[in-house]
Amino acid sequence: MALLNILNYPDPRLHTVAKPIKEVNAEIRRLIDDMAQTMYDAPGIGLAATQVNQHIQLIVIDTSKEQNNLQVFINPKIVAKSGLQDYEEGCLSVPGVYESVTRAEKITVEALDNQGKPFKLDAEGLLSVCIQHEMDHLLGKVFVEYLSPLKRTRIKTRMLKHAREITRNNY
Ligand code: GNR
Ligand code: NI
C-alpha cells in the first residue's frame, strides 16, 4: 500500500470532471487500498479519486468512530433526495477551513462496490453530507464554491500564501 499526494485548493486539477470506471479490476482495487490508507492517515472521513489526481468516478468513505467501516462507491448516482441540512464541512484539499454548507438531508445512492457489484444505499446525516461532498469532487467542485465570493477569495489567498511558504522552506 502507498500514501498518495492530496491536491490542495486552488489547484486547477481539482476542477477536472471524473470519467466512469469501465471495469473494476486489480488496478482499481489497488487504488482503492491506497486511497483508503491515505484517507485514514490524513485523517479524513472521505476521499475522492479527484483529490489524488485520478480523474475516475471512485470514492472511499469511513464515517465510523472506530475507522473500521470502509465504504467504496464506484460510478455513484444520487437517485433520490429530500430535505435540507446545514453541516460544518472541512476538506483535505482545503486544510484548516471549516464552513457551513447546505445540502440534501436524505439521499439514495446507486453505485458499484469494490467487486463491481451494484448496490443501493439510503443515507442521512454525516454519511449523506460526505457522499454529496465527495460526489462534488468527481464533478470538479470543491465545497468552498458554495461560500460567498469574498470568503472564497480570502481562502484562496491564504492557501496560495501557505503554499509559497512551504516552497520557500524547501530551498
Ligand atoms: O475529512 C473530511 N471531513 C468532512 C467533514 C464534514 C463534511 C465533509 C467532510 S469530507 C472530508 C474529507 C474530504 O475532503 N473529502 O473530500
Ligand atoms: Ni473534500
Tab-separated table of C-alpha atoms and ligand atoms in Angstrom:
chain	number	residue	atom	x	y	z
A	1	MET	CA	0.000	0.000	0.000
A	2	ALA	CA	1.072	3.574	-0.509
A	3	LEU	CA	0.241	7.047	0.712
A	4	LEU	CA	-0.877	9.279	-2.148
A	5	ASN	CA	-0.339	13.027	-2.527
A	6	ILE	CA	-3.527	15.071	-1.969
A	7	LEU	CA	-4.046	18.078	-4.274
A	8	ASN	CA	-4.611	21.379	-2.466
A	9	TYR	CA	-7.106	24.088	-3.457
A	10	PRO	CA	-6.790	26.159	-5.675
A	11	ASP	CA	-5.019	23.535	-7.805
A	12	PRO	CA	-6.805	23.636	-11.213
A	13	ARG	CA	-6.699	19.806	-11.422
A	14	LEU	CA	-9.364	19.739	-8.665
A	15	HIS	CA	-11.796	21.072	-11.291
A	16	THR	CA	-11.406	18.071	-13.601
A	17	VAL	CA	-14.620	16.110	-14.265
A	18	ALA	CA	-14.098	12.393	-13.474
A	19	LYS	CA	-14.903	9.662	-16.020
A	20	PRO	CA	-16.926	6.492	-15.224
A	21	ILE	CA	-14.944	3.327	-14.448
A	22	LYS	CA	-15.457	0.634	-17.116
A	23	GLU	CA	-14.060	-2.351	-15.247
A	24	VAL	CA	-13.392	-2.882	-11.530
A	25	ASN	CA	-10.068	-4.702	-11.902
A	26	ALA	CA	-6.925	-5.281	-9.811
A	27	GLU	CA	-5.553	-1.834	-10.710
A	28	ILE	CA	-8.724	-0.150	-9.394
A	29	ARG	CA	-8.664	-2.277	-6.206
A	30	ARG	CA	-5.054	-1.237	-5.636
A	31	LEU	CA	-6.047	2.434	-5.982
A	32	ILE	CA	-8.903	1.801	-3.502
A	33	ASP	CA	-6.387	0.374	-0.974
A	34	ASP	CA	-4.033	3.328	-1.457
A	35	MET	CA	-6.873	5.870	-1.191
A	36	ALA	CA	-8.177	4.205	1.992
A	37	GLN	CA	-4.710	4.305	3.555
A	38	THR	CA	-4.313	7.959	2.510
A	39	MET	CA	-7.728	8.849	3.998
A	40	TYR	CA	-7.040	7.080	7.337
A	41	ASP	CA	-3.555	8.586	7.550
A	42	ALA	CA	-4.772	12.162	6.907
A	43	PRO	CA	-7.069	11.569	8.880
A	44	GLY	CA	-10.323	12.152	7.000
A	45	ILE	CA	-13.772	10.556	6.664
A	46	GLY	CA	-13.801	10.519	2.863
A	47	LEU	CA	-11.620	10.841	-0.215
A	48	ALA	CA	-12.457	11.224	-3.900
A	49	ALA	CA	-10.075	9.967	-6.612
A	50	THR	CA	-10.000	13.540	-7.990
A	51	GLN	CA	-8.130	14.636	-4.847
A	52	VAL	CA	-5.275	12.223	-5.613
A	53	ASN	CA	-5.201	13.330	-9.268
A	54	GLN	CA	-7.019	10.246	-10.614
A	55	HIS	CA	-9.944	11.514	-12.644
A	56	ILE	CA	-12.237	8.495	-12.412
A	57	GLN	CA	-15.527	8.055	-10.512
A	58	LEU	CA	-14.250	6.468	-7.305
A	59	ILE	CA	-14.911	7.465	-3.677
A	60	VAL	CA	-13.893	5.942	-0.350
A	61	ILE	CA	-15.704	6.859	2.878
A	62	ASP	CA	-15.492	5.792	6.521
A	63	THR	CA	-17.624	7.786	8.947
A	64	SER	CA	-17.362	5.202	11.751
A	65	LYS	CA	-15.742	6.213	15.047
A	66	GLU	CA	-13.520	3.107	15.054
A	67	GLN	CA	-12.436	3.743	11.421
A	68	ASN	CA	-13.267	0.131	10.584
A	69	ASN	CA	-16.140	0.511	8.123
A	70	LEU	CA	-14.728	1.367	4.698
A	71	GLN	CA	-17.390	2.145	2.106
A	72	VAL	CA	-16.450	2.223	-1.590
A	73	PHE	CA	-18.576	3.943	-4.242
A	74	ILE	CA	-17.774	3.458	-7.932
A	75	ASN	CA	-19.748	5.409	-10.583
A	76	PRO	CA	-22.166	6.722	-7.896
A	77	LYS	CA	-25.532	8.247	-8.809
A	78	ILE	CA	-27.988	10.013	-6.486
A	79	VAL	CA	-31.389	8.621	-7.491
A	80	ALA	CA	-33.468	10.334	-4.789
A	81	LYS	CA	-33.025	13.167	-2.314
A	82	SER	CA	-35.159	15.018	0.216
A	83	GLY	CA	-34.951	17.754	2.837
A	84	LEU	CA	-32.108	20.137	3.648
A	85	GLN	CA	-29.423	20.199	6.325
A	86	ASP	CA	-26.574	22.561	7.247
A	87	TYR	CA	-23.262	20.976	8.190
A	88	GLU	CA	-19.889	22.466	9.109
A	89	GLU	CA	-17.686	20.958	6.393
A	90	GLY	CA	-13.957	20.565	6.024
A	91	CYS	CA	-11.886	19.180	3.160
A	92	LEU	CA	-8.479	17.502	2.977
A	93	SER	CA	-7.812	19.646	-0.115
A	94	VAL	CA	-8.545	22.850	1.845
A	95	PRO	CA	-6.784	22.225	5.183
A	96	GLY	CA	-7.766	24.423	8.128
A	97	VAL	CA	-11.020	25.700	6.588
A	98	TYR	CA	-14.395	24.754	8.146
A	99	GLU	CA	-17.586	26.367	6.864
A	100	SER	CA	-21.298	25.599	6.932
A	101	VAL	CA	-22.800	24.196	3.709
A	102	THR	CA	-26.471	23.395	2.976
A	103	ARG	CA	-27.126	20.058	1.277
A	104	ALA	CA	-29.901	17.465	0.949
A	105	GLU	CA	-30.786	15.765	4.252
A	106	LYS	CA	-31.522	12.287	2.911
A	107	ILE	CA	-30.246	10.718	-0.297
A	108	THR	CA	-30.474	7.385	-2.073
A	109	VAL	CA	-27.306	6.411	-3.938
A	110	GLU	CA	-26.686	3.711	-6.529
A	111	ALA	CA	-23.095	2.654	-7.123
A	112	LEU	CA	-20.778	-0.322	-7.640
A	113	ASP	CA	-18.787	-1.801	-4.744
A	114	ASN	CA	-15.110	-2.836	-4.792
A	115	GLN	CA	-16.095	-6.084	-6.543
A	116	GLY	CA	-18.006	-4.235	-9.270
A	117	LYS	CA	-21.342	-5.334	-7.784
A	118	PRO	CA	-24.223	-2.798	-7.913
A	119	PHE	CA	-25.801	-1.679	-4.628
A	120	LYS	CA	-28.297	0.895	-3.431
A	121	LEU	CA	-27.934	2.810	-0.150
A	122	ASP	CA	-30.117	5.230	1.818
A	123	ALA	CA	-28.010	7.786	3.702
A	124	GLU	CA	-28.741	10.621	6.098
A	125	GLY	CA	-26.780	12.845	8.476
A	126	LEU	CA	-22.984	12.868	8.176
A	127	LEU	CA	-22.835	9.974	5.678
A	128	SER	CA	-25.254	11.822	3.389
A	129	VAL	CA	-23.175	15.024	3.661
A	130	CYS	CA	-19.959	13.132	2.988
A	131	ILE	CA	-21.294	11.296	-0.099
A	132	GLN	CA	-22.535	14.606	-1.559
A	133	HIS	CA	-19.199	16.319	-0.749
A	134	GLU	CA	-17.231	13.503	-2.457
A	135	MET	CA	-19.548	13.361	-5.486
A	136	ASP	CA	-18.965	17.114	-5.923
A	137	HIS	CA	-15.204	16.394	-6.125
A	138	LEU	CA	-15.913	13.964	-9.001
A	139	LEU	CA	-17.703	16.832	-10.783
A	140	GLY	CA	-14.684	19.090	-10.234
A	141	LYS	CA	-16.371	21.021	-7.443
A	142	VAL	CA	-14.808	21.946	-4.071
A	143	PHE	CA	-17.059	22.910	-1.098
A	144	VAL	CA	-15.634	26.460	-0.910
A	145	GLU	CA	-17.507	27.129	-4.168
A	146	TYR	CA	-20.710	27.222	-2.064
A	147	LEU	CA	-19.327	30.127	0.006
A	148	SER	CA	-19.543	33.838	-0.780
A	149	PRO	CA	-17.036	35.191	-3.352
A	150	LEU	CA	-15.362	37.229	-0.579
A	151	LYS	CA	-14.817	34.180	1.657
A	152	ARG	CA	-13.601	32.147	-1.310
A	153	THR	CA	-11.073	34.808	-2.345
A	154	ARG	CA	-9.743	35.022	1.223
A	155	ILE	CA	-9.363	31.229	1.403
A	156	LYS	CA	-7.611	31.149	-1.993
A	157	THR	CA	-5.168	33.906	-0.963
A	158	ARG	CA	-4.406	32.164	2.342
A	159	MET	CA	-3.851	28.772	0.638
A	160	LEU	CA	-1.505	30.279	-2.009
A	161	LYS	CA	0.477	32.164	0.670
A	162	HIS	CA	0.815	28.942	2.681
A	163	ALA	CA	1.955	27.012	-0.437
A	164	ARG	CA	4.596	29.679	-1.206
A	165	GLU	CA	5.932	29.440	2.351
A	166	ILE	CA	6.310	25.672	2.030
A	167	THR	CA	8.082	26.064	-1.349
A	168	ARG	CA	10.495	28.649	0.151
A	169	ASN	CA	11.295	26.341	3.090
A	170	ASN	CA	12.232	23.589	0.628
A	171	TYR	CA	15.074	25.631	-0.935
B	1	GNR	O1	-12.478	14.502	6.326
B	1	GNR	C1	-13.440	15.146	5.898
B	1	GNR	N1	-14.378	15.596	6.776
B	1	GNR	C2	-15.583	16.175	6.383
B	1	GNR	C3	-16.321	16.841	7.348
B	1	GNR	C4	-17.534	17.399	7.030
B	1	GNR	C5	-18.012	17.305	5.745
B	1	GNR	C6	-17.286	16.660	4.765
B	1	GNR	C7	-16.065	16.089	5.071
B	1	GNR	S1	-15.162	15.249	3.858
B	1	GNR	C8	-13.541	15.441	4.455
B	1	GNR	C9	-12.555	14.661	3.613
B	1	GNR	C10	-12.530	15.226	2.224
B	1	GNR	O2	-12.023	16.264	1.914
B	1	GNR	N2	-13.158	14.551	1.300
B	1	GNR	O3	-13.221	15.031	0.056
B	2	NI	NI	-13.077	17.165	0.185
